[in-house]
Coordinates of C-alpha atoms and ligand atoms in Angstrom, one line a residue:
X1 CA 128.1 75.2 67.5
X2 CA 129.8 77.7 69.7
X3 CA 128.6 78.5 73.1
X4 CA 128.7 82.1 74.3
X5 CA 130.7 82.6 77.4
X6 CA 128.6 82.6 80.5
X7 CA 127.3 86.1 81.0
X8 CA 127.7 87.7 84.4
X9 CA 124.2 88.1 85.9
X10 CA 122.7 91.5 85.7
X11 CA 122.4 93.3 89.1
X12 CA 118.9 94.4 88.5
X13 CA 117.8 90.9 87.6
X14 CA 119.5 89.6 90.7
X15 CA 117.7 92.2 92.8
X16 CA 114.3 91.1 91.4
X17 CA 114.9 87.4 91.1
X18 CA 116.6 86.8 94.5
X19 CA 115.4 89.6 96.7
X20 CA 112.1 90.4 95.0
X21 CA 112.6 94.2 94.8
X22 CA 111.9 96.2 91.7
X23 CA 114.5 99.0 91.9
X24 CA 117.6 100.0 93.8
X25 CA 117.4 102.6 96.5
X26 CA 119.5 105.9 96.5
X27 CA 123.1 105.2 95.6
X28 CA 122.7 101.4 95.7
X29 CA 122.8 101.0 91.9
X30 CA 125.9 103.1 91.5
X31 CA 127.7 101.3 94.3
X32 CA 126.8 97.8 93.0
X33 CA 127.9 98.8 89.5
X34 CA 131.2 100.1 90.8
X35 CA 132.0 96.9 92.8
X36 CA 130.8 94.5 90.1
X37 CA 133.3 96.3 87.9
X38 CA 136.1 95.5 90.4
X39 CA 136.2 98.9 92.3
X40 CA 136.7 99.4 96.0
X41 CA 134.9 102.0 98.0
X42 CA 133.8 103.5 101.3
X43 CA 130.0 103.6 101.7
X44 CA 128.3 105.8 104.2
X45 CA 124.6 105.2 104.5
X46 CA 122.2 105.5 107.5
X47 CA 121.1 102.5 109.4
X48 CA 118.2 100.9 107.5
X49 CA 119.4 102.6 104.3
X50 CA 120.1 99.3 102.6
X51 CA 123.8 98.7 102.9
X52 CA 123.6 94.9 102.8
X53 CA 122.5 94.7 99.1
X54 CA 125.5 96.8 98.2
X55 CA 127.8 93.8 98.7
X56 CA 125.3 90.9 98.5
X57 CA 124.4 91.6 94.9
X58 CA 128.0 92.1 93.7
X59 CA 128.9 88.9 95.5
X60 CA 126.3 87.1 93.4
X61 CA 127.3 88.8 90.2
X62 CA 131.1 88.3 90.4
X63 CA 132.8 84.9 90.3
X64 CA 133.9 83.5 93.7
X65 CA 132.6 84.0 97.2
X66 CA 131.9 87.3 98.9
X67 CA 133.6 87.6 102.3
X68 CA 131.8 89.8 104.8
X69 CA 133.6 90.9 107.9
X70 CA 131.2 91.9 110.7
X71 CA 131.8 92.3 114.4
X72 CA 128.3 91.1 115.2
X73 CA 127.8 87.4 115.6
X74 CA 124.0 87.6 116.2
X75 CA 123.6 89.7 113.1
X76 CA 125.7 87.3 111.0
X77 CA 123.4 84.4 111.9
X78 CA 120.3 86.4 111.0
X79 CA 121.8 87.6 107.7
X80 CA 122.7 84.0 106.8
X81 CA 119.3 82.8 107.7
X82 CA 117.6 85.5 105.6
X83 CA 119.9 84.9 102.6
X84 CA 119.2 81.1 102.8
X85 CA 115.5 81.9 102.7
X86 CA 116.1 83.8 99.5
X87 CA 117.9 80.8 98.1
X88 CA 121.4 82.3 98.4
X89 CA 124.2 79.9 99.5
X90 CA 125.6 81.6 102.7
X91 CA 127.4 80.5 105.8
X92 CA 129.0 82.1 108.8
X93 CA 132.3 81.4 110.6
X94 CA 132.5 82.7 114.1
X95 CA 133.5 81.8 117.7
X96 CA 130.0 81.0 118.9
X97 CA 129.6 78.0 116.7
X98 CA 130.8 74.4 117.2
X99 CA 133.7 72.8 115.3
X100 CA 131.3 70.7 113.1
X101 CA 129.6 73.9 111.8
X102 CA 132.9 75.5 111.1
X103 CA 134.1 72.5 109.3
X104 CA 131.0 72.3 107.2
X105 CA 131.3 75.9 106.3
X106 CA 135.0 75.5 105.2
X107 CA 134.2 72.5 103.2
X108 CA 131.4 74.3 101.3
X109 CA 133.7 77.3 100.9
X110 CA 136.5 75.2 99.4
X111 CA 134.3 73.4 97.0
X112 CA 132.9 76.7 95.6
X113 CA 129.5 76.2 97.1
X114 CA 129.1 79.5 98.8
X115 CA 128.1 82.8 97.4
X116 CA 128.7 84.6 100.7
X117 CA 130.6 83.8 103.9
X118 CA 130.3 86.0 107.1
X119 CA 133.4 86.1 109.3
X120 CA 134.2 87.9 112.5
X121 CA 137.5 89.9 112.4
X122 CA 139.0 87.6 115.0
X123 CA 138.3 84.6 112.9
X124 CA 139.6 86.2 109.7
X125 CA 142.9 87.1 111.4
X126 CA 143.4 83.9 113.4
X127 CA 145.6 81.0 112.4
X128 CA 145.9 80.4 108.7
X129 CA 142.5 81.8 107.7
X130 CA 144.0 84.4 105.3
X131 CA 146.2 81.8 103.6
X132 CA 143.3 79.5 103.1
X133 CA 141.2 82.3 101.6
X134 CA 144.1 83.3 99.3
X135 CA 143.7 79.9 97.6
X136 CA 140.1 80.5 96.8
X137 CA 138.3 82.7 94.3
X138 CA 137.1 85.7 96.2
X139 CA 134.4 88.0 94.8
X140 CA 134.9 90.8 97.2
X141 CA 135.6 91.8 100.8
X142 CA 132.9 93.7 102.6
X143 CA 133.9 95.3 105.9
X144 CA 130.8 96.1 107.8
X145 CA 130.7 98.6 110.7
X146 CA 133.9 100.1 109.3
X147 CA 133.9 103.0 111.8
X148 CA 135.2 100.4 114.3
X149 CA 138.6 100.9 112.8
X150 CA 138.8 104.5 113.9
X151 CA 139.6 105.9 117.4
X152 CA 137.8 109.1 116.4
X153 CA 134.6 107.2 116.1
X154 CA 132.6 106.0 119.1
X155 CA 133.1 102.2 118.8
X156 CA 136.8 101.6 118.3
X157 CA 137.8 97.9 118.0
X158 CA 141.6 97.4 117.9
X159 CA 141.3 94.1 115.9
X160 CA 139.8 96.2 113.1
X161 CA 143.2 97.9 112.6
X162 CA 144.6 94.7 111.3
X163 CA 142.1 94.6 108.4
X164 CA 144.6 96.8 106.6
X165 CA 146.3 93.5 105.7
X166 CA 143.5 92.8 103.2
X167 CA 144.8 95.6 100.9
X168 CA 148.2 94.0 100.9
X169 CA 147.3 90.4 100.6
X170 CA 144.4 90.8 98.1
X171 CA 145.3 93.9 96.0
X172 CA 143.1 93.0 93.1
X173 CA 140.0 92.1 95.0
X174 CA 137.4 94.8 95.6
X175 CA 137.1 96.0 99.2
X176 CA 133.9 97.7 100.3
X177 CA 133.9 99.4 103.7
X178 CA 130.4 100.3 105.0
X179 CA 129.3 102.3 108.0
X180 CA 126.2 104.2 109.2
X181 CA 128.2 106.5 111.3
X182 CA 131.2 108.7 110.3
X183 CA 131.8 112.4 110.5
X184 CA 134.5 113.9 108.2
X185 CA 137.4 113.0 110.4
X186 CA 136.3 109.4 111.1
X187 CA 135.7 109.0 107.4
X188 CA 139.3 110.0 106.5
X189 CA 140.6 107.8 109.2
X190 CA 138.7 104.8 107.8
X191 CA 140.0 105.5 104.3
X192 CA 143.6 105.7 105.5
X193 CA 143.5 102.7 107.8
X194 CA 141.8 100.4 105.4
X195 CA 143.9 101.7 102.5
X196 CA 141.0 103.2 100.6
X197 CA 142.6 106.6 100.0
X198 CA 142.4 106.4 96.2
X199 CA 139.0 104.8 96.1
X200 CA 135.6 106.2 95.8
X201 CA 133.4 107.4 98.7
X202 CA 129.6 107.0 98.3
X203 CA 127.7 109.2 100.7
X204 CA 124.0 108.5 100.9
X205 CA 121.7 111.0 102.4
X206 CA 121.4 110.4 106.2
X207 CA 117.7 111.3 106.0
X208 CA 115.3 108.7 107.5
X209 CA 112.0 110.3 106.5
X210 CA 109.9 107.7 108.3
X211 CA 111.3 108.5 111.7
X212 CA 109.9 111.3 113.9
X213 CA 112.2 112.9 116.4
X214 CA 111.4 114.2 119.8
X215 CA 113.8 115.5 122.4
X216 CA 112.8 116.4 125.9
X217 CA 114.4 117.6 129.0
X218 CA 114.2 115.1 131.8
X219 CA 111.7 115.7 134.5
X220 CA 111.0 112.4 136.1
X221 CA 112.4 109.8 133.6
X222 CA 110.3 106.9 135.0
X223 CA 107.0 108.8 134.7
X224 CA 107.9 110.4 131.4
X225 CA 108.8 107.0 130.0
X226 CA 105.4 105.6 131.0
X227 CA 103.6 108.5 129.5
X228 CA 105.4 107.9 126.2
X229 CA 104.8 104.2 126.2
X230 CA 101.1 104.2 127.2
X231 CA 99.8 105.0 123.7
X232 CA 102.3 102.6 122.2
X233 CA 101.3 99.4 123.9
X234 CA 101.7 96.4 121.6
X235 CA 104.5 97.9 119.6
X236 CA 108.1 96.7 119.6
X237 CA 110.6 99.2 120.9
X238 CA 114.0 99.7 122.6
X239 CA 114.6 101.9 125.7
X240 CA 118.2 102.8 126.2
X241 CA 119.5 103.7 129.6
X242 CA 123.1 104.5 130.7
X243 CA 123.8 101.9 133.3
X244 CA 122.9 98.3 134.3
X245 CA 121.3 99.5 137.5
X246 CA 119.1 102.0 135.6
X247 CA 118.2 99.4 133.1
X248 CA 117.1 96.9 135.8
X249 CA 115.1 99.5 137.6
X250 CA 113.3 101.0 134.6
X251 CA 112.5 97.5 133.3
X252 CA 111.0 96.5 136.7
X253 CA 109.0 99.7 136.8
X254 CA 107.6 99.2 133.3
X255 CA 106.8 95.5 134.0
X256 CA 105.0 96.5 137.2
X257 CA 103.0 99.0 135.2
X258 CA 101.9 96.2 132.8
X259 CA 104.3 96.6 129.9
X260 CA 105.9 93.6 128.3
X261 CA 109.4 95.0 129.2
X262 CA 112.6 93.0 129.5
X263 CA 116.0 94.1 130.7
X264 CA 119.1 93.5 128.7
X265 CA 122.8 94.3 129.6
X266 CA 126.2 92.7 129.7
X267 CA 125.8 91.8 133.3
X268 CA 123.2 89.2 132.6
X269 CA 124.3 85.7 131.8
X270 CA 124.5 84.7 128.2
X271 CA 121.5 82.4 128.2
X272 CA 119.3 85.1 129.7
X273 CA 120.6 87.6 127.1
X274 CA 119.8 85.3 124.2
X275 CA 116.4 84.5 125.6
X276 CA 115.6 88.3 125.7
X277 CA 116.9 88.7 122.2
X278 CA 114.8 85.8 121.0
X279 CA 111.6 87.1 122.5
X280 CA 112.2 90.5 121.0
X281 CA 112.8 89.1 117.6
X282 CA 110.0 86.6 117.6
X283 CA 107.1 88.2 119.4
X284 CA 105.6 91.5 118.5
X285 CA 105.2 94.2 121.1
X286 CA 108.2 93.4 123.3
X287 CA 110.0 96.4 124.9
X288 CA 113.7 95.8 125.6
X289 CA 115.2 98.2 128.2
X290 CA 118.9 98.0 127.6
X291 CA 122.4 99.5 127.8
X292 CA 124.1 100.1 124.5
X293 CA 125.2 96.4 124.7
X294 CA 121.9 95.8 122.9
X295 CA 121.6 96.8 119.4
X296 CA 124.6 96.6 117.1
X297 CA 123.1 93.3 116.0
X298 CA 119.5 94.2 115.9
X299 CA 118.2 94.2 112.4
X300 CA 114.6 93.6 113.3
X301 CA 112.7 95.6 110.7
X302 CA 109.6 96.5 112.7
X303 CA 111.0 98.3 115.7
X304 CA 108.5 101.1 116.1
X305 CA 110.3 103.3 118.6
X306 CA 113.7 103.9 120.2
X307 CA 113.7 105.9 123.4
X308 CA 116.8 107.2 125.1
X309 CA 115.9 107.5 128.7
X310 CA 119.5 108.8 129.1
X311 CA 121.2 110.5 126.2
X312 CA 123.5 108.6 123.8
X313 CA 127.2 109.1 123.6
X314 CA 127.4 111.4 120.5
X315 CA 125.4 112.3 117.5
X316 CA 126.8 109.3 115.6
X317 CA 125.6 107.0 118.3
X318 CA 122.2 108.9 118.4
X319 CA 121.6 108.4 114.7
X320 CA 122.7 104.8 114.7
X321 CA 120.6 103.9 117.8
X322 CA 117.5 105.8 116.7
X323 CA 118.0 104.3 113.2
X324 CA 117.2 100.9 114.6
X325 CA 113.6 102.0 114.5
X326 CA 111.6 101.7 111.3
X327 CA 113.9 99.8 109.0
X328 CA 110.8 98.5 107.3
X329 CA 110.2 102.1 106.1
X330 CA 107.0 102.4 108.1
X331 CA 106.4 105.2 110.6
X332 CA 108.7 105.1 113.7
X333 CA 109.8 107.3 116.5
X334 CA 113.0 108.4 118.2
X335 CA 112.5 110.0 121.6
X336 CA 115.3 111.3 123.7
X337 CA 115.4 112.6 127.3
X338 CA 118.4 114.6 128.5
X339 CA 119.5 116.9 131.3
X340 CA 122.4 119.1 132.2
X341 CA 123.7 116.6 134.7
X342 CA 123.9 114.0 131.9
X343 CA 126.4 116.3 130.2
X344 CA 128.5 116.7 133.3
X345 CA 128.3 112.9 133.8
X346 CA 129.4 112.2 130.2
X347 CA 132.4 114.6 130.5
X348 CA 133.4 113.1 133.8
X349 CA 133.3 109.6 132.3
X350 CA 135.4 110.8 129.4
X351 CA 138.0 112.3 131.8
X352 CA 138.2 109.0 133.7
X353 CA 139.1 107.1 130.5
X354 CA 142.4 109.1 130.4
X355 CA 142.5 109.2 126.6
X356 CA 145.3 111.0 124.8
X357 CA 144.7 114.7 125.0
X358 CA 143.8 115.3 121.3
X359 CA 141.3 112.4 121.3
X360 CA 139.8 113.4 124.6
X361 CA 139.2 117.0 123.3
X362 CA 137.6 115.7 120.1
X363 CA 135.3 113.5 122.1
X364 CA 134.4 116.3 124.5
X365 CA 133.6 118.4 121.5
X366 CA 131.4 115.7 120.0
X367 CA 129.5 115.4 123.3
X368 CA 128.8 119.1 123.4
X369 CA 127.7 119.2 119.8
X370 CA 125.1 116.6 120.6
X371 CA 123.8 118.7 123.5
X372 CA 123.8 121.8 121.3
X373 CA 121.5 119.8 119.0
X374 CA 119.2 118.8 121.9
X375 CA 119.1 122.5 123.0
X376 CA 118.7 123.8 119.4
X377 CA 115.9 125.7 117.9
X378 CA 115.9 124.3 114.4
X379 CA 114.9 120.9 112.9
X380 CA 116.6 118.0 114.6
X381 CA 117.0 115.8 111.5
X382 CA 118.4 118.7 109.5
X383 CA 120.9 119.5 112.3
X384 CA 122.1 115.9 112.4
X385 CA 122.4 115.7 108.6
X386 CA 124.4 118.9 108.5
X387 CA 126.7 117.4 111.1
X388 CA 127.2 114.5 108.7
X389 CA 128.1 116.9 105.9
X390 CA 124.8 117.4 104.2
X391 CA 124.9 121.1 103.9
X392 CA 121.6 121.5 102.1
X393 CA 119.4 119.4 104.4
X394 CA 115.8 120.7 104.5
X395 CA 113.7 120.8 107.7
X396 CA 111.9 117.5 108.1
X397 CA 108.6 119.0 108.9
X398 CA 107.7 116.5 111.6
X399 CA 110.2 116.6 114.5
X400 CA 109.2 118.4 117.7
X401 CA 111.0 121.5 116.7
X402 CA 109.5 121.6 113.2
X403 CA 106.0 121.1 114.7
X404 CA 106.4 123.4 117.6
X405 CA 109.1 126.0 116.8
X406 CA 110.3 127.3 120.1
X407 CA 110.2 131.0 120.7
X408 CA 113.8 132.0 121.0
X409 CA 114.8 135.1 122.9
X410 CA 118.0 137.0 122.5
X411 CA 120.0 136.3 125.6
X412 CA 123.3 137.8 124.4
X413 CA 123.4 140.5 127.1
X414 CA 122.6 138.0 129.8
X415 CA 125.4 135.7 128.5
X416 CA 127.8 138.6 128.5
X417 CA 127.1 139.3 132.1
X418 CA 127.4 135.6 133.0
X419 CA 130.7 135.2 131.1
X420 CA 132.2 138.3 132.6
X421 CA 131.2 137.3 136.1
X422 CA 133.0 133.9 135.6
X423 CA 136.0 135.8 134.2
X424 CA 136.2 138.2 137.2
X425 CA 135.7 135.5 139.7
X426 CA 138.6 133.6 138.1
X427 CA 136.5 130.4 137.8
X428 CA 136.4 130.0 141.6
X429 CA 132.7 129.4 142.1
X430 CA 130.4 126.4 141.4
X431 CA 126.9 126.8 139.8
X432 CA 124.9 127.7 142.9
X433 CA 127.3 130.3 144.2
X434 CA 127.7 131.8 140.8
X435 CA 124.0 132.4 140.4
X436 CA 123.9 133.9 143.9
X437 CA 126.7 136.2 142.8
X438 CA 124.7 137.3 139.7
X439 CA 121.6 137.8 141.7
X440 CA 123.4 139.7 144.5
X441 CA 122.4 137.2 147.2
X442 CA 124.4 138.3 150.2
X443 CA 124.8 135.1 152.3
X444 CA 128.3 133.7 152.4
X445 CA 129.7 136.6 150.4
X446 CA 133.0 138.4 151.4
X447 CA 133.5 142.1 150.9
X448 CA 135.8 141.6 148.0
X449 CA 133.2 139.8 146.1
X450 CA 130.4 142.2 147.0
X451 CA 132.4 145.0 145.7
X452 CA 132.8 143.5 142.2
X453 CA 131.0 145.1 139.4
X454 CA 129.3 141.8 138.4
X455 CA 127.8 141.3 141.9
X456 CA 124.1 141.6 141.5
X457 CA 124.0 142.5 137.8
X458 CA 121.4 139.9 137.2
X459 CA 119.0 140.7 140.1
X460 CA 116.1 141.0 137.7
X461 CA 116.4 137.5 136.3
X462 CA 115.2 134.4 138.2
X463 CA 117.6 131.8 139.4
X464 CA 115.9 129.2 137.2
X465 CA 116.5 131.4 134.1
X466 CA 120.2 131.7 135.0
X467 CA 120.4 128.0 135.5
X468 CA 119.0 127.4 132.0
X469 CA 121.4 129.9 130.5
X470 CA 124.3 128.3 132.3
X471 CA 123.4 124.9 131.0
X472 CA 123.1 126.3 127.5
X473 CA 126.5 128.0 127.6
X474 CA 127.9 124.7 128.8
X475 CA 126.3 122.8 125.9
X476 CA 127.8 125.4 123.5
X477 CA 131.2 125.1 125.1
X478 CA 131.3 128.7 126.2
X479 CA 131.5 127.6 129.8
X480 CA 133.1 124.4 131.2
X481 CA 133.0 122.7 134.5
X482 CA 136.2 121.7 136.2
X483 CA 136.2 118.8 138.6
X484 CA 136.9 119.9 142.2
X485 CA 136.4 117.0 144.6
X486 CA 132.9 116.3 143.2
X487 CA 131.9 120.0 143.4
X488 CA 132.6 121.3 140.0
X489 CA 133.7 124.9 139.4
X490 CA 132.5 126.9 136.5
X491 CA 135.2 128.3 134.2
X492 CA 135.4 129.9 130.7
X493 CA 135.3 127.7 127.6
X494 CA 136.7 128.2 124.2
X495 CA 138.4 131.7 124.3
X496 CA 137.8 132.6 120.7
X497 CA 134.1 131.9 121.1
X498 CA 133.9 133.7 124.4
X499 CA 135.4 136.8 122.9
X500 CA 133.0 136.7 120.1
X501 CA 130.1 136.9 122.6
X502 CA 131.7 139.7 124.5
X503 CA 132.1 141.7 121.3
X504 CA 128.6 141.0 120.2
X505 CA 129.7 139.1 117.1
X506 CA 128.1 135.9 118.3
X507 CA 124.4 136.0 119.4
X508 CA 123.2 133.7 122.1
X509 CA 119.6 132.6 121.8
X510 CA 117.8 130.7 124.5
X511 CA 114.5 129.0 123.9
X512 CA 111.4 129.1 125.7
X513 CA 109.2 126.0 125.1
X514 CA 105.7 127.0 124.2
X515 CA 103.3 126.1 127.0
X516 CA 101.3 123.0 126.7
X517 CA 103.6 121.3 124.2
X518 CA 102.6 117.7 124.8
X519 CA 105.1 115.0 124.7
X520 CA 103.1 111.9 123.8
X521 CA 102.7 112.5 120.1
X522 CA 100.3 109.6 120.0
X523 CA 97.5 111.4 118.3
X524 CA 99.4 113.1 115.5
X525 CA 101.2 110.1 114.1
X526 CA 101.2 111.3 110.5
X527 CA 104.6 111.1 108.9
X528 CA 106.4 112.2 105.8
X529 CA 107.9 108.9 104.6
X530 CA 106.1 106.0 106.0
X531 CA 102.7 104.7 105.1
X532 CA 100.0 104.8 107.7
X533 CA 98.9 101.5 109.2
X534 CA 100.1 98.6 107.2
X535 CA 96.6 97.3 106.5
X536 CA 93.1 98.8 106.5
X537 CA 90.2 97.2 108.2
X538 CA 88.9 95.1 105.3
X539 CA 92.3 93.3 104.9
X540 CA 93.0 92.8 108.5
X541 CA 91.7 89.3 108.7
X542 CA 93.9 88.1 105.8
X543 CA 96.9 90.0 107.2
X544 CA 96.4 88.3 110.6
X545 CA 96.0 84.9 108.9
X546 CA 99.3 85.4 107.0
X547 CA 101.0 86.5 110.2
X548 CA 99.8 83.4 111.9
X549 CA 101.1 81.2 109.1
X550 CA 104.4 83.0 109.2
X551 CA 104.8 82.6 113.0
X552 CA 104.2 78.9 112.7
X553 CA 106.6 78.6 109.8
X554 CA 109.3 80.6 111.6
X555 CA 108.9 78.4 114.7
X556 CA 109.2 75.3 112.6
X557 CA 112.4 76.5 111.0
X558 CA 113.9 78.2 114.1
X559 CA 114.3 81.5 112.4
X560 CA 112.9 85.0 113.2
X561 CA 109.6 85.6 111.4
X562 CA 110.9 88.6 109.4
X563 CA 113.4 86.5 107.5
X564 CA 110.5 84.7 105.9
X565 CA 108.5 87.8 104.9
X566 CA 108.5 91.4 106.3
X567 CA 105.2 92.8 107.6
X568 CA 105.1 95.2 104.6
X569 CA 105.2 92.2 102.2
X570 CA 102.3 90.5 104.1
X571 CA 100.4 93.7 104.1
X572 CA 100.8 94.1 100.4
X573 CA 99.7 90.5 99.9
X574 CA 96.6 91.2 102.1
X575 CA 95.8 94.3 100.1
X576 CA 96.3 92.9 96.6
X577 CA 95.0 89.4 97.1
X578 CA 97.1 87.7 94.4
X579 CA 95.6 84.6 92.8
X580 CA 98.6 83.5 90.7
X581 CA 102.3 82.9 91.2
X582 CA 103.0 85.7 88.8
X583 CA 100.8 88.2 90.7
X584 CA 102.5 87.1 93.9
X585 CA 106.0 87.5 92.6
X586 CA 105.2 91.1 91.6
X587 CA 105.0 92.0 95.3
X588 CA 108.0 93.6 96.9
X589 CA 110.0 91.1 98.9
X590 CA 108.9 88.0 97.0
X591 CA 111.9 86.7 95.1
X592 CA 112.3 83.5 93.2
X593 CA 113.5 81.5 96.3
X594 CA 110.6 82.6 98.4
X595 CA 108.1 82.1 95.6
X596 CA 109.2 78.5 95.3
X597 CA 109.2 77.9 99.0
X598 CA 106.1 79.6 100.1
X599 CA 104.1 80.6 97.0
X600 CA 101.6 77.7 97.3
X601 CA 101.0 78.2 101.0
X602 CA 100.5 81.9 100.7
X603 CA 98.1 81.6 97.6
X604 CA 96.2 78.9 99.5
X605 CA 95.7 81.3 102.5
X606 CA 94.6 84.1 100.2
X607 CA 92.1 81.7 98.5
X608 CA 90.7 80.4 101.7
X609 CA 90.1 83.9 103.0
X610 CA 88.2 84.6 99.7
Ligands
LIG701 P1 121.4 98.7 106.7 O1 122.4 97.5 106.7 O2 121.9 99.8 105.9 O3 121.0 99.1 108.1 P2 119.7 96.8 105.4 O4 120.7 96.4 104.4 O5 119.4 95.9 106.6 O6 120.1 98.2 106.0 O7 118.3 97.2 104.7 C1 117.3 97.7 105.4 C2 116.0 97.2 104.9 O8 115.7 97.8 103.6 C3 115.9 95.7 104.7 O9 114.7 95.2 105.2 C4 116.0 95.5 103.2 O10 115.4 94.4 102.7 C5 115.4 96.8 102.6 N1 115.9 97.2 101.3 C6 117.2 97.4 101.0 N2 117.3 97.8 99.7 C7 116.1 97.8 99.2 C8 115.5 98.0 97.9 N3 116.3 98.4 96.9 N4 114.2 97.9 97.7 C9 113.4 97.5 98.7 N5 113.8 97.3 100.0 C10 115.1 97.4 100.2
LIG702 ZN1 112.3 118.7 111.8

C-alpha cells in the first residue's frame, strides 16, 4: 500500500479548527494564500483589522516554525498566551524573561516543537541567533509594526533597519511586513529597507466602521473630559495626554471625581506600570490616563473609547491610537480635543529635535495635515482614509461632521486681507498685534503702520473671528509662526498656496459650529458596524455567569480573560444556548483547542442556567 504524501493543511480548515472562525476578513484570504505559496509581501491593515492571522495561519500551514519579530514585549506574551489557549505551540524570546525560559524556548524550537516563535528585534540580531535560526526549518518571517523601519513614519526604531539582513540570509523564506500605519512615502521606505520592492503590497481598507469619531476644540480639558466620561462609567477606555505631568493631573482629577482612573507613563517604576496594565487587562471598566508610552502593546479587544485630551502626533498616530478602541468589532468611540496652541507646541517640539531639514519639513507637513482634518468640514473617517490613499472613501455617516455638518462660510476675502497684511508687515508682528492692525486699533501703532493700506481693513470683523481664521490658515500652512524668544511672529507659509488664495484660485472656508451641538454623544450611540449591546435582557444572567466563570479561569491560569473567550463569543453563547459540543463549536471564536479545554464547563453553565 502506498501512503499519500502528507497534505499541507488547508487555511480555511485551520481558521475554523484552530481559531473557530468561519471566514476570512477582507484581504486575509488572499494574503494567507500568497504566503502559504511562498510569497513575500507588505500588508497594510488598520489596527484591529486582523493582521495576526495573516502570518499565524501560514505558519501553521507551511513546514517549519514561523518567526514573528515584534517590538512589543507585553504584546508578545499575550499573543503567545492566546495561541496556547487555541492549542498552537508558541513561545517568545525576549529580554524580559529569565534564562530558563529562554533555554526552554530554544530547546522546543530546535526539536521542531514550535509552530510560532515571537522575538524582539534586539534578540534576533544579538549573538548567534541568526546562525542558529539558519539551521532550522523556518516557515516564514513576520515583521510586525514594520513602519518602525522608516524615519518618515512616527515611530522610528534604528534596530529595525538591520532587519534587511533577513532578505540576504534567508532569500527563499517568505517575509511578511505588517503595519497599521503608513502613508505612501513610508510605505515605499518600508519596501526598500526590508527589500520587498519586487513583492506584493496588500492594502486593506482603513475603514473601522464600528468606531465613531468626534473632534472638539479644547475649552477646559478637565471639565470636557469629565463630561465625556460621565455617561461612559463602567467602560474600559484610554485617555491620552501629552506629558507625564498632564497625565498625573488628569488621572488625579478623574479619580477624585469617582472614576476608576489610573495614570501610566514612562516615569513610573516598572512594577507600577505592569500593575496598571494588569488591572486594565483583567478588570472591566478601568480608565488608563497615559502618554503614548501606553498602547503599542495593548490588544485588549473591549476598549470602548480612546480619548485624546491632547492631540496625537500625526494622522498615522491618530488612527493607530484610536484604533485601539473596539477591536472586538462592537461600537466604540474616538474623541479628540485640540487647540491652536497644541499646533504651536507640536511644531516647537519638532524644531527642538533638530532633525535633518527634509525630514523636519515632512513632519511639519504631517502635523498640519492632521490639524486640517480636525478643522475640516467633511467626514473625519473619509478624510483619514483619503490620506491613506483610499481615494473613493465614502462618508461614514456617524462622525460628528457627518451628523452635524458645520455651516461653512466663504472667508476667501478675509483671508486675502490677512495674508496681505502679513506680507506688508514683513512678518514682524505676533498674533495679537496683527489682529489689532487688521482692526485698526491705534494703541502702540507708529505712523508708518497706521498709513499702511491694510491698517484697519478688518474693522467690521471681531477679534475672535480673526483669531479663528488665523488658526485655520496656520493649520492649512498658509501662515506660519516663527519662534522669537517665546513670542512667535506670524509669517507667510507655502508661497504657491498663498498666491493661489490671492488670485482667488483657492477658496478658504471657515466653519461655524451649529449652536447647541452636544459633545457627549451618550444618547445617540447607534453605529454603522457594531452590534448594539452584546446581550439583551433575557440572556444577561447567563452572560454574567459565563463572565464570572471566565474571570475565575483567567485568574487560575494567570492570563487575561479575553485570551480565553472574547465578550462577543460569550454573548453569542448566552444568546444561542448551545446544548451540544457541535452547537458550541459553531460559535465564532470556539476552535478545537478551546472546545476541548472549556466545552464541558461552558455547556454545564448553560445547562445550569436552563
Ligand atoms: P491587528 O493585529 O490587525 O490589530 P488582530 O490580529 O489583533 O488585529 O485582530 C483583531 C481581532 O479580530 C482579534 O480579536 C481577532 O481574533 C479578530 N479576527 C481577526 N480575523 C478574524 C476573522 N477572520 N474572523 C473573525 N474574527 C477575526
Ligand atoms: Zn463621517
